[in-house]
Coordinates of C-alpha atoms in Angstrom, one line a residue:
X1 CA 3.3 -29.2 26.8
X2 CA 3.4 -30.9 23.3
X3 CA 1.9 -27.7 21.7
X4 CA 4.7 -25.5 22.9
X5 CA 6.5 -25.8 19.6
X6 CA 3.4 -24.5 17.8
X7 CA 3.0 -21.4 20.0
X8 CA 6.7 -20.7 20.5
X9 CA 8.7 -22.1 17.6
X10 CA 11.4 -19.5 18.0
X11 CA 12.2 -20.8 21.5
X12 CA 12.6 -24.3 20.0
X13 CA 14.9 -22.9 17.3
X14 CA 17.0 -21.0 19.9
X15 CA 17.5 -24.1 22.0
X16 CA 18.6 -26.1 18.9
X17 CA 21.1 -23.3 18.1
X18 CA 22.5 -23.0 21.6
X19 CA 23.0 -26.8 21.8
X20 CA 24.7 -26.8 18.3
X21 CA 25.7 -23.4 16.9
X22 CA 26.8 -25.2 13.7
X23 CA 23.2 -25.7 12.8
X24 CA 23.3 -22.2 11.4
X25 CA 25.0 -23.7 8.4
X26 CA 22.4 -26.5 8.3
X27 CA 19.1 -24.8 8.5
X28 CA 17.5 -27.8 6.9
X29 CA 18.1 -29.6 10.2
X30 CA 15.7 -27.2 11.8
X31 CA 13.2 -28.0 9.1
X32 CA 13.6 -31.7 9.7
X33 CA 13.2 -31.2 13.5
X34 CA 9.8 -29.5 13.1
X35 CA 8.8 -32.2 10.5
X36 CA 9.5 -34.8 13.2
X37 CA 7.6 -32.9 15.8
X38 CA 4.5 -32.6 13.6
X39 CA 4.6 -36.2 12.3
X40 CA 2.5 -35.2 9.3
X41 CA -0.3 -34.0 11.6
X42 CA -0.9 -30.3 10.7
X43 CA -4.4 -30.0 12.1
X44 CA -3.1 -28.2 15.3
X45 CA -1.6 -25.4 13.1
X46 CA -4.0 -22.6 12.0
X47 CA -4.4 -22.2 8.3
X48 CA -4.0 -18.6 7.2
X49 CA -6.4 -19.3 4.2
X50 CA -9.2 -19.8 6.7
X51 CA -8.3 -18.2 10.1
X52 CA -8.2 -14.4 10.4
X53 CA -4.7 -13.2 11.2
X54 CA -5.8 -11.2 14.2
X55 CA -6.8 -14.4 15.9
X56 CA -3.3 -15.9 15.5
X57 CA -0.6 -15.1 18.1
X58 CA 2.5 -13.6 16.6
X59 CA 5.6 -15.7 16.2
X60 CA 3.5 -18.9 16.3
X61 CA 3.3 -21.6 13.6
X62 CA 0.9 -21.2 10.8
X63 CA 0.1 -22.9 7.5
X64 CA -0.5 -21.3 4.1
X65 CA -1.7 -23.1 1.0
X66 CA -0.5 -21.0 -1.9
X67 CA 0.9 -20.5 -5.3
X68 CA 4.2 -18.8 -5.9
X69 CA 3.3 -15.7 -7.9
X70 CA 6.7 -13.9 -7.8
X71 CA 10.2 -14.4 -6.6
X72 CA 12.3 -11.4 -5.3
X73 CA 16.0 -10.9 -5.4
X74 CA 17.9 -12.5 -2.5
X75 CA 18.3 -10.4 0.6
X76 CA 21.0 -10.5 3.3
X77 CA 20.3 -10.7 7.0
X78 CA 22.2 -11.4 10.3
X79 CA 22.1 -15.2 10.8
X80 CA 23.7 -14.5 14.1
X81 CA 24.8 -11.3 15.8
X82 CA 26.6 -10.1 18.9
X83 CA 25.0 -7.8 21.5
X84 CA 26.8 -5.9 24.3
X85 CA 25.3 -5.0 27.6
X86 CA 25.9 -1.3 28.1
X87 CA 26.0 -1.7 31.9
X88 CA 28.0 -4.9 32.4
X89 CA 29.9 -5.0 29.1
X90 CA 28.9 -8.6 28.7
X91 CA 28.7 -10.0 25.2
X92 CA 26.0 -12.4 23.9
X93 CA 25.5 -14.2 20.6
X94 CA 21.9 -14.2 19.3
X95 CA 20.2 -16.0 16.4
X96 CA 18.6 -13.9 13.7
X97 CA 16.9 -16.6 11.5
X98 CA 13.2 -16.9 11.0
X99 CA 12.3 -13.4 12.1
X100 CA 12.0 -10.0 10.4
X101 CA 13.5 -8.0 13.3
X102 CA 16.2 -8.5 15.9
X103 CA 15.2 -7.6 19.4
X104 CA 17.5 -6.0 21.9
X105 CA 16.7 -5.4 25.5
X106 CA 17.0 -1.7 26.4
X107 CA 20.3 -2.3 28.2
X108 CA 21.9 -4.0 25.2
X109 CA 23.0 -2.8 21.8
X110 CA 24.1 -4.6 18.7
X111 CA 27.8 -4.7 17.9
X112 CA 27.6 -4.2 14.1
X113 CA 31.4 -4.4 13.8
X114 CA 31.8 -7.8 15.6
X115 CA 33.7 -10.5 13.8
X116 CA 31.2 -13.0 15.2
X117 CA 28.3 -11.6 13.2
X118 CA 27.3 -13.9 10.4
X119 CA 25.5 -12.6 7.3
X120 CA 23.4 -15.1 5.5
X121 CA 21.1 -15.0 2.4
X122 CA 17.4 -15.7 2.2
X123 CA 14.8 -15.3 -0.6
X124 CA 11.3 -13.8 -0.5
X125 CA 8.5 -15.4 -2.5
X126 CA 5.3 -13.5 -3.1
X127 CA 2.6 -16.1 -2.6
X128 CA -1.1 -16.0 -3.2
X129 CA -4.0 -18.4 -2.4
X130 CA -4.3 -20.9 -5.2
X131 CA -6.1 -19.0 -8.0
X132 CA -9.4 -20.6 -9.0
X133 CA -9.6 -23.0 -6.1
X134 CA -13.3 -23.7 -5.9
X135 CA -15.5 -23.0 -2.9
X136 CA -16.5 -26.6 -2.2
X137 CA -12.9 -27.4 -1.6
X138 CA -12.1 -24.3 0.4
X139 CA -15.0 -24.9 2.8
X140 CA -14.5 -28.6 3.2
X141 CA -12.2 -28.4 6.2
X142 CA -12.8 -24.9 7.5
X143 CA -11.3 -24.5 10.9
X144 CA -12.0 -20.8 11.5
X145 CA -14.7 -21.2 14.1
X146 CA -12.9 -23.9 15.9
X147 CA -9.7 -21.9 16.0
X148 CA -11.6 -18.8 17.2
X149 CA -12.9 -20.8 20.2
X150 CA -9.4 -22.2 21.0
X151 CA -7.7 -18.9 20.8
X152 CA -10.1 -16.7 22.7
X153 CA -8.0 -17.0 25.8
X154 CA -4.8 -16.3 23.9
X155 CA -6.2 -13.1 22.3
X156 CA -7.0 -11.7 25.7
X157 CA -3.3 -12.0 26.7
X158 CA -1.9 -10.2 23.7
X159 CA -2.0 -6.6 25.0
X160 CA 0.4 -7.7 27.8
X161 CA 2.7 -9.2 25.2
X162 CA 2.6 -5.9 23.3
X163 CA 3.5 -4.0 26.4
X164 CA 6.5 -6.2 27.0
X165 CA 7.6 -5.5 23.5
X166 CA 7.7 -1.8 24.2
X167 CA 10.4 -2.4 26.8
X168 CA 12.7 -3.7 24.1
X169 CA 14.7 -1.8 21.7
X170 CA 13.7 -3.0 18.2
X171 CA 16.1 -2.9 15.4
X172 CA 14.4 -2.8 12.0
X173 CA 14.4 -5.4 9.3
X174 CA 17.8 -7.1 9.6
X175 CA 18.5 -7.1 5.9
X176 CA 18.5 -3.3 6.0
X177 CA 20.6 -3.0 9.2
X178 CA 19.0 0.4 9.9
X179 CA 19.8 2.0 13.2
X180 CA 17.3 4.9 13.1
X181 CA 14.1 4.9 15.2
X182 CA 10.9 4.0 13.3
X183 CA 7.6 5.8 13.4
X184 CA 5.3 2.9 12.8
X185 CA 2.0 4.7 12.5
X186 CA 3.5 7.3 10.2
X187 CA 5.0 4.6 8.0
X188 CA 1.6 2.9 7.8
X189 CA 0.0 6.2 6.8
X190 CA 2.6 6.8 4.1
X191 CA 2.0 3.4 2.6
X192 CA -1.7 3.9 2.6
X193 CA -1.2 6.8 0.2
X194 CA 0.9 4.9 -2.2
X195 CA -0.9 3.1 -5.1
X196 CA 0.6 -0.3 -4.5
X197 CA -2.4 -2.2 -5.8
X198 CA -0.7 -3.1 -9.1
X199 CA 2.1 -4.8 -7.2
X200 CA -0.3 -6.9 -5.1
X201 CA -2.4 -9.5 -7.0
X202 CA -6.1 -8.5 -7.0
X203 CA -7.7 -11.3 -5.0
X204 CA -11.3 -12.1 -4.0
X205 CA -13.0 -12.0 -0.7
X206 CA -10.7 -12.5 2.3
X207 CA -7.9 -14.1 0.3
X208 CA -4.5 -12.9 1.5
X209 CA -1.3 -12.2 -0.4
X210 CA 1.8 -12.9 1.8
X211 CA 5.6 -12.6 1.5
X212 CA 7.2 -15.9 2.5
X213 CA 10.8 -15.8 3.6
X214 CA 12.6 -18.9 2.3
X215 CA 15.7 -20.3 4.0
X216 CA 16.2 -23.7 2.3
X217 CA 15.0 -25.9 -0.6
X218 CA 14.4 -22.8 -2.7
X219 CA 15.5 -24.6 -5.9
X220 CA 12.6 -27.1 -5.4
X221 CA 10.0 -24.4 -6.1
X222 CA 9.4 -22.4 -9.3
X223 CA 7.0 -19.8 -10.4
X224 CA 3.3 -20.9 -10.3
X225 CA 4.1 -24.0 -8.2
X226 CA 1.6 -24.8 -5.4
X227 CA 2.5 -25.9 -1.9
X228 CA 1.5 -25.9 1.7
X229 CA 4.0 -23.8 3.6
X230 CA 4.6 -24.4 7.4
X231 CA 5.9 -21.0 8.7
X232 CA 6.4 -18.7 11.6
X233 CA 4.1 -15.7 11.5
X234 CA 5.9 -12.4 11.8
X235 CA 3.7 -9.6 13.2
X236 CA 6.2 -6.7 13.3
X237 CA 4.8 -3.5 11.9
X238 CA 8.3 -2.0 12.3
X239 CA 9.5 -3.7 9.1
X240 CA 8.1 -0.7 7.3
X241 CA 11.2 1.5 7.0
X242 CA 10.2 4.4 4.7
X243 CA 10.1 7.9 6.1
X244 CA 8.0 10.7 5.0
X245 CA 11.0 12.2 3.2
X246 CA 11.3 9.0 1.2
X247 CA 7.6 9.2 0.3
X248 CA 7.8 12.8 -0.8
X249 CA 10.9 12.2 -3.0
X250 CA 9.1 9.2 -4.5
X251 CA 5.8 11.0 -5.2
X252 CA 7.6 14.1 -6.6
X253 CA 9.4 11.8 -9.1
X254 CA 12.9 12.8 -7.8
X255 CA 13.9 9.2 -7.1
X256 CA 11.8 6.6 -8.9
X257 CA 13.9 3.8 -7.6
X258 CA 12.1 4.2 -4.3
X259 CA 9.2 2.4 -5.8
X260 CA 11.0 -0.9 -5.4
X261 CA 11.5 -0.1 -1.7
X262 CA 7.8 0.5 -1.3
X263 CA 6.6 -2.5 -3.3
X264 CA 8.9 -4.9 -1.4
X265 CA 8.1 -3.5 2.0
X266 CA 4.4 -3.2 2.0
X267 CA 3.0 -2.9 5.6
X268 CA 2.4 -6.3 7.3
X269 CA -1.2 -5.2 7.8
X270 CA -1.6 -5.5 4.0
X271 CA 0.9 -8.3 3.2
X272 CA 1.9 -10.4 6.2
X273 CA 5.4 -12.0 6.4
X274 CA 5.8 -15.7 7.0
X275 CA 9.1 -17.4 7.7
X276 CA 9.1 -20.8 6.1
X277 CA 10.4 -23.8 8.1
X278 CA 9.4 -26.3 5.4
X279 CA 6.8 -26.9 2.7
X280 CA 5.0 -29.8 0.9
X281 CA 4.3 -29.5 -2.8
X282 CA 0.7 -30.4 -3.8
X283 CA -0.3 -33.2 -6.2
X284 CA -4.0 -32.8 -5.5
X285 CA -6.1 -30.4 -3.4
X286 CA -8.9 -32.8 -2.5
X287 CA -7.6 -34.1 0.9
X288 CA -10.4 -36.7 0.9
X289 CA -8.1 -38.7 -1.4
X290 CA -5.8 -39.0 1.6
X291 CA -8.2 -38.8 4.6
X292 CA -11.1 -40.9 3.4
X293 CA -9.1 -43.9 2.0
X294 CA -12.2 -46.2 2.2
X295 CA -14.2 -43.8 0.1
X296 CA -11.3 -43.4 -2.3
X297 CA -11.1 -47.2 -2.7
X298 CA -14.8 -47.4 -3.2
X299 CA -14.5 -45.1 -6.2
X300 CA -12.6 -47.8 -8.1
X301 CA -15.0 -50.5 -7.0
X302 CA -17.9 -48.4 -8.4
X303 CA -16.0 -46.7 -11.2
X304 CA -18.2 -47.9 -14.1
X305 CA -21.3 -46.7 -12.2
X306 CA -19.8 -43.3 -11.3
X307 CA -18.6 -42.8 -14.8
X308 CA -22.1 -43.6 -16.1
X309 CA -23.6 -41.0 -13.6
X310 CA -21.2 -38.4 -14.9
X311 CA -22.0 -39.0 -18.5
X312 CA -25.8 -38.9 -17.7
X313 CA -25.2 -35.6 -15.8
X314 CA -23.3 -34.0 -18.7
X315 CA -25.8 -35.3 -21.3
X316 CA -28.6 -33.6 -19.4
X317 CA -26.6 -30.4 -19.1
X318 CA -25.9 -30.5 -22.9
X319 CA -29.5 -31.0 -23.9
X320 CA -29.2 -34.7 -24.6
X321 CA -25.9 -34.6 -26.5
X322 CA -24.1 -37.8 -25.3
X323 CA -21.2 -37.5 -27.8
X324 CA -20.1 -34.2 -26.4
X325 CA -20.7 -35.5 -22.8
X326 CA -18.2 -38.3 -23.5
X327 CA -15.6 -35.8 -24.9
X328 CA -16.2 -33.4 -22.0
X329 CA -15.4 -36.1 -19.5
X330 CA -12.2 -37.0 -21.3
X331 CA -11.3 -33.3 -21.5
X332 CA -11.8 -32.8 -17.7
X333 CA -9.4 -35.6 -16.8
X334 CA -6.7 -34.6 -19.4
X335 CA -3.3 -33.1 -18.6
X336 CA 0.0 -32.5 -20.2
X337 CA 2.2 -35.4 -19.1
X338 CA 5.3 -34.7 -21.2
X339 CA 6.9 -32.5 -23.8
X340 CA 8.8 -33.3 -27.0
X341 CA 10.1 -30.1 -28.6
X342 CA 7.1 -27.9 -29.1
X343 CA 4.7 -30.9 -28.9
X344 CA 2.7 -31.1 -25.6
X345 CA 1.9 -34.7 -24.9
X346 CA -1.6 -35.2 -23.4
X347 CA -3.0 -31.8 -24.4
X348 CA -6.7 -32.1 -25.1
X349 CA -8.2 -28.7 -25.7
X350 CA -11.8 -28.6 -26.8
X351 CA -14.2 -26.2 -28.6
X352 CA -17.9 -26.7 -28.3
X353 CA -19.6 -24.7 -31.1
X354 CA -23.3 -23.7 -31.7
X355 CA -23.7 -22.9 -28.0
X356 CA -27.1 -21.2 -27.5
X357 CA -25.9 -18.3 -25.4
X358 CA -24.8 -16.8 -22.1
X359 CA -27.3 -18.7 -20.0
X360 CA -26.1 -22.0 -21.3
X361 CA -22.4 -21.2 -20.9
X362 CA -22.6 -19.8 -17.4
X363 CA -24.7 -22.8 -16.3
X364 CA -22.3 -25.2 -17.8
X365 CA -19.4 -23.5 -16.2
X366 CA -21.2 -23.4 -12.8
X367 CA -21.7 -27.2 -13.1
X368 CA -18.0 -27.8 -14.0
X369 CA -17.0 -25.5 -11.1
X370 CA -18.9 -27.6 -8.6
X371 CA -16.9 -30.8 -9.4
X372 CA -13.4 -29.8 -10.4
X373 CA -10.8 -28.5 -7.9
X374 CA -9.6 -25.4 -9.8
X375 CA -11.3 -23.4 -12.5
X376 CA -11.3 -20.0 -14.2
X377 CA -14.0 -18.5 -16.4
X378 CA -13.2 -15.8 -19.0
X379 CA -16.1 -14.3 -20.9
X380 CA -14.4 -12.9 -24.0
X381 CA -15.6 -9.4 -25.1
X382 CA -13.9 -6.7 -27.0
X383 CA -13.7 -4.7 -23.8
X384 CA -12.2 -7.5 -21.7
X385 CA -9.6 -8.3 -24.3
X386 CA -8.7 -4.6 -24.8
X387 CA -8.5 -3.8 -21.0
X388 CA -8.0 -6.9 -18.9
X389 CA -4.5 -8.0 -18.0
X390 CA -4.2 -11.6 -19.1
X391 CA -0.4 -11.8 -19.2
X392 CA 2.0 -11.2 -16.2
X393 CA 4.2 -8.2 -16.8
X394 CA 7.5 -7.2 -15.2
X395 CA 7.4 -3.8 -13.5
X396 CA 11.1 -2.8 -13.5
X397 CA 10.6 0.3 -11.4
X398 CA 9.0 -1.8 -8.6
X399 CA 11.0 -4.9 -9.5
X400 CA 7.8 -6.9 -9.3
X401 CA 6.0 -9.3 -11.5
X402 CA 2.5 -7.8 -12.0
X403 CA -0.2 -10.5 -11.9
X404 CA -2.0 -11.6 -15.0
X405 CA -5.3 -13.5 -15.2
X406 CA -3.6 -16.5 -17.1
X407 CA -1.0 -16.9 -14.3
X408 CA -2.7 -20.0 -13.0
X409 CA -1.7 -23.2 -11.2
X410 CA -1.1 -26.5 -13.0
X411 CA -4.3 -28.4 -14.0
X412 CA -6.7 -25.5 -13.7
X413 CA -9.8 -25.9 -15.8
X414 CA -10.2 -22.8 -18.0
X415 CA -13.5 -22.0 -19.7
X416 CA -13.3 -19.4 -22.5
X417 CA -16.8 -18.0 -23.3
X418 CA -16.9 -16.5 -26.8
X419 CA -20.7 -16.3 -26.9
X420 CA -20.6 -12.8 -25.4
X421 CA -18.3 -11.5 -28.1
X422 CA -19.8 -8.6 -30.1
X423 CA -18.5 -6.9 -33.2
X424 CA -15.7 -4.3 -32.4
X425 CA -12.1 -3.5 -32.9
X426 CA -9.3 -5.0 -30.9
X427 CA -6.4 -2.6 -29.9
X428 CA -2.8 -3.8 -29.6
X429 CA -3.4 -5.0 -26.0
X430 CA -6.4 -7.0 -27.2
X431 CA -4.5 -8.7 -29.9
X432 CA -1.7 -9.6 -27.5
X433 CA -4.3 -11.0 -25.1
X434 CA -6.0 -13.1 -27.7
X435 CA -2.6 -14.3 -29.0
X436 CA -1.6 -15.3 -25.4
X437 CA -4.8 -17.4 -25.0
X438 CA -4.2 -19.0 -28.3
X439 CA -0.6 -19.9 -27.4
X440 CA -1.8 -21.6 -24.1
X441 CA -4.3 -23.6 -26.1
X442 CA -2.0 -24.7 -28.9
X443 CA 1.4 -24.8 -27.2
X444 CA 0.7 -24.8 -23.5
X445 CA 3.0 -21.8 -22.9
X446 CA 2.5 -18.2 -21.8
X447 CA 5.0 -15.5 -22.8
X448 CA 5.4 -13.2 -19.8
X449 CA 5.9 -9.6 -20.8
X450 CA 9.4 -8.4 -19.6
X451 CA 9.1 -5.2 -21.7
X452 CA 12.2 -5.7 -23.7
X453 CA 11.7 -9.4 -24.3
X454 CA 9.2 -12.2 -23.8
X455 CA 10.0 -14.9 -21.3
X456 CA 8.4 -18.2 -22.2
X457 CA 6.8 -20.1 -19.3
X458 CA 5.3 -23.5 -19.5
X459 CA 1.6 -23.9 -18.7
X460 CA -0.5 -27.0 -18.0
X461 CA -4.1 -25.8 -18.3
X462 CA -7.3 -27.5 -19.5
X463 CA -8.7 -25.1 -22.1
X464 CA -12.4 -25.4 -23.0
X465 CA -13.8 -22.9 -25.5
X466 CA -17.5 -22.3 -25.8
X467 CA -18.7 -20.4 -29.0
X468 CA -21.7 -19.9 -31.2
X469 CA -19.9 -20.1 -34.5
X470 CA -16.4 -21.0 -35.5
X471 CA -14.0 -20.0 -32.7
X472 CA -11.3 -17.4 -32.9
X473 CA -9.1 -20.0 -31.2
X474 CA -7.7 -23.2 -32.6
X475 CA -8.4 -26.2 -30.4
X476 CA -7.6 -29.9 -30.7
X477 CA -11.2 -30.9 -30.9
X478 CA -14.1 -28.9 -32.5
X479 CA -17.6 -30.3 -32.0
X480 CA -20.9 -28.6 -32.7
X481 CA -23.6 -29.0 -30.1
X482 CA -26.6 -31.1 -31.2
X483 CA -29.2 -31.1 -28.5
X484 CA -32.2 -33.3 -28.8
X485 CA -34.0 -32.0 -25.7
X486 CA -34.0 -29.2 -23.2
X487 CA -31.0 -28.2 -21.1
X488 CA -31.2 -29.2 -17.5
X489 CA -29.2 -27.9 -14.5
X490 CA -29.3 -31.3 -12.9
X491 CA -26.2 -30.7 -10.7
X492 CA -28.4 -29.0 -8.2
X493 CA -30.4 -32.3 -7.8
X494 CA -27.3 -34.3 -6.8
X495 CA -26.8 -35.3 -3.2
X496 CA -23.7 -34.4 -1.3
X497 CA -22.6 -38.1 -1.4
X498 CA -23.0 -38.2 -5.2
X499 CA -21.0 -35.0 -5.6
X500 CA -18.3 -36.3 -3.4
X501 CA -17.9 -39.4 -5.4
X502 CA -17.8 -37.5 -8.7
X503 CA -15.1 -35.2 -7.3
X504 CA -13.1 -38.1 -6.0
X505 CA -13.5 -39.9 -9.3
X506 CA -12.1 -37.0 -11.3
X507 CA -9.1 -36.6 -9.0
X508 CA -8.5 -40.4 -8.8
X509 CA -8.5 -41.2 -12.5
X510 CA -6.3 -38.2 -13.3
X511 CA -3.7 -39.5 -11.0
X512 CA -3.4 -42.9 -12.7
X513 CA -0.3 -43.7 -14.7
X514 CA -1.1 -44.8 -18.3
X515 CA 1.2 -47.1 -20.3
X516 CA 1.3 -48.7 -23.7
X517 CA 2.9 -52.1 -24.0
X518 CA 5.0 -52.9 -27.0
X519 CA 2.4 -55.4 -28.1
X520 CA -0.4 -52.8 -28.0
X521 CA 1.8 -50.3 -29.8
X522 CA 2.5 -52.8 -32.6
X523 CA -1.3 -53.5 -32.9
X524 CA -2.0 -49.8 -33.1
X525 CA 0.6 -49.3 -35.8
X526 CA -1.0 -52.1 -37.9
X527 CA -4.4 -50.6 -37.3
X528 CA -3.2 -47.2 -38.5
X529 CA -1.9 -48.8 -41.7
X530 CA -5.4 -50.3 -42.3
X531 CA -7.1 -47.1 -41.6
X532 CA -4.9 -45.3 -44.1
X533 CA -5.8 -47.8 -46.7
X534 CA -9.5 -47.2 -46.2
X535 CA -9.4 -43.4 -45.9
X536 CA -6.0 -41.9 -46.8
X537 CA -7.5 -38.4 -47.2
X538 CA -8.6 -37.9 -43.6
X539 CA -6.4 -40.3 -41.7
X540 CA -2.9 -38.8 -41.1
X541 CA -0.3 -38.6 -38.4
X542 CA -2.1 -35.7 -36.6
X543 CA -5.5 -37.3 -36.6
X544 CA -4.1 -40.7 -35.5
X545 CA -2.2 -38.9 -32.6
X546 CA -5.5 -37.3 -31.5
X547 CA -7.2 -40.7 -31.6
X548 CA -4.4 -42.2 -29.5
X549 CA -4.9 -39.3 -27.0
X550 CA -8.6 -40.0 -27.0
X551 CA -8.0 -43.7 -26.3
X552 CA -5.6 -42.8 -23.5
X553 CA -8.3 -40.8 -21.6
X554 CA -11.0 -43.3 -22.5
X555 CA -8.9 -46.0 -20.7
X556 CA -8.3 -43.8 -17.7
X557 CA -11.9 -42.8 -17.5
X558 CA -12.7 -46.5 -16.9
X559 CA -9.9 -46.8 -14.3
X560 CA -7.7 -48.8 -16.7
X561 CA -4.0 -48.0 -17.1
X562 CA -3.6 -50.1 -20.2
X563 CA -5.6 -49.9 -23.5
X564 CA -7.9 -52.8 -24.1
X565 CA -9.3 -53.8 -27.6
X566 CA -12.8 -52.9 -26.5
X567 CA -11.9 -49.4 -25.4
X568 CA -9.9 -48.9 -28.6
X569 CA -13.0 -49.7 -30.6
X570 CA -15.1 -47.4 -28.4
X571 CA -12.5 -44.6 -28.9
X572 CA -12.6 -45.1 -32.7
X573 CA -16.4 -44.9 -32.7
X574 CA -16.3 -41.7 -30.6
X575 CA -13.8 -40.2 -33.0
X576 CA -15.9 -41.2 -36.0
X577 CA -18.9 -39.6 -34.4
X578 CA -17.0 -36.4 -34.0
X579 CA -15.7 -36.3 -37.5
X580 CA -19.2 -37.0 -39.0
X581 CA -20.4 -33.8 -37.3

């Protein structure tokens, strides 16, 4: 059957190995083989983000859309190993890749001293569902109910499979090479007593943290990258190797180094293990861009109309303030497209002042949340700044990176709500958190706390600050709100089709490649000279760069990759309106 490789990928890998043992040194060939089998059609593979793990047969293919939250030190495992039949004395060579444990029939045992054993290296990535991925995108292609129906017959057969496993002698996690018997239930109980929560990112709902074992292409991924991982699901509770003595020595403080063992070997019931065959990095999360090509193309045919609808929508949300509505659209489609020293090219942070209060800010965020792919909302209060963990911190005892709220995927829309700030005193942690937010806004970087040093990590986040008075944070654009009517939550009135077009529009225009021709650059330079002659006091290099950035996103918002004279004039008028305020 064509689905055999989905349900039994390990048997496919074993056949490849037996036909060519040298493939052990070319594990990327195994990845390419599965790519060719799937032919870019992943719909037959269950998505861990949507399908409960208890419905998925162990050792079958799964998908996981995730962000790399932490990277562990490399571990060593048996790529191949020799077994000896205790009755016949016959030797066999087995493959140990893409699994947590190596299974030995009760008549066999592993020859740990064999010269034919091959030790290889793999990496473990701690991966979490993409932070801030909005519900409309999560629910768009949910396959949970469909998969439940398709696997109902499979789940009935699982007890028999479990009984067969009991006939095997299971050797624990191969990177440990432990020979002692394992008391699985006891190990689970021990781990339940350990406070490992700080070493597992605090997620919402049914979101699942996983450990992904990486065998190839590890240099193609870095911290906070997002990808879809095609993996083999490991469902072996026996990977938990700690005994009660280990737990007692850890809790009694006699051997603090045991914490790393616990943190990296959390029970699979809490943190599943996936063995990665290959992955595809994400450029966008709205799969309608790929699936519904006709709809995507229609966005560009109707781009002026859709843009007008968005401006009208924002204007109503902002109480009739069209100027801020225009800037808000440009802000939403902005992104860092390059770096020159400390300068982040394309950064377009925005501060809306004179916001009327919490009802307005939460309603505005809810509307933004309904149209952008990823977003995060931070109501700033003295308590949240003093107590919330915004910056990731290295836990050296557990050798883990503890998750921080600002550890977000590229192009996440962040809304900072200062309207809830009350008088009070910031402690040292609060000052560090506020400084961290300011650094992301100004420099698009986040300094991870490694206790004895700060490790600078690049960020690419859209930062929108909502405040009543002057913000504590310095943004590229500051505009006071000037409503001329009532605020309207008109997003609720939009049809599904209108929402879909707006969402596609935002993704589509953000993916366009903007360019300035030499001719246009020369014209802009001449215009800058003229502007300086007329107003040398307020027109400088910084203000002109901001105007150029405004013109960039003005062009993209109209679906144009080159700046026209009409849009340059419109950008200058917008800039003048902002400065007049």
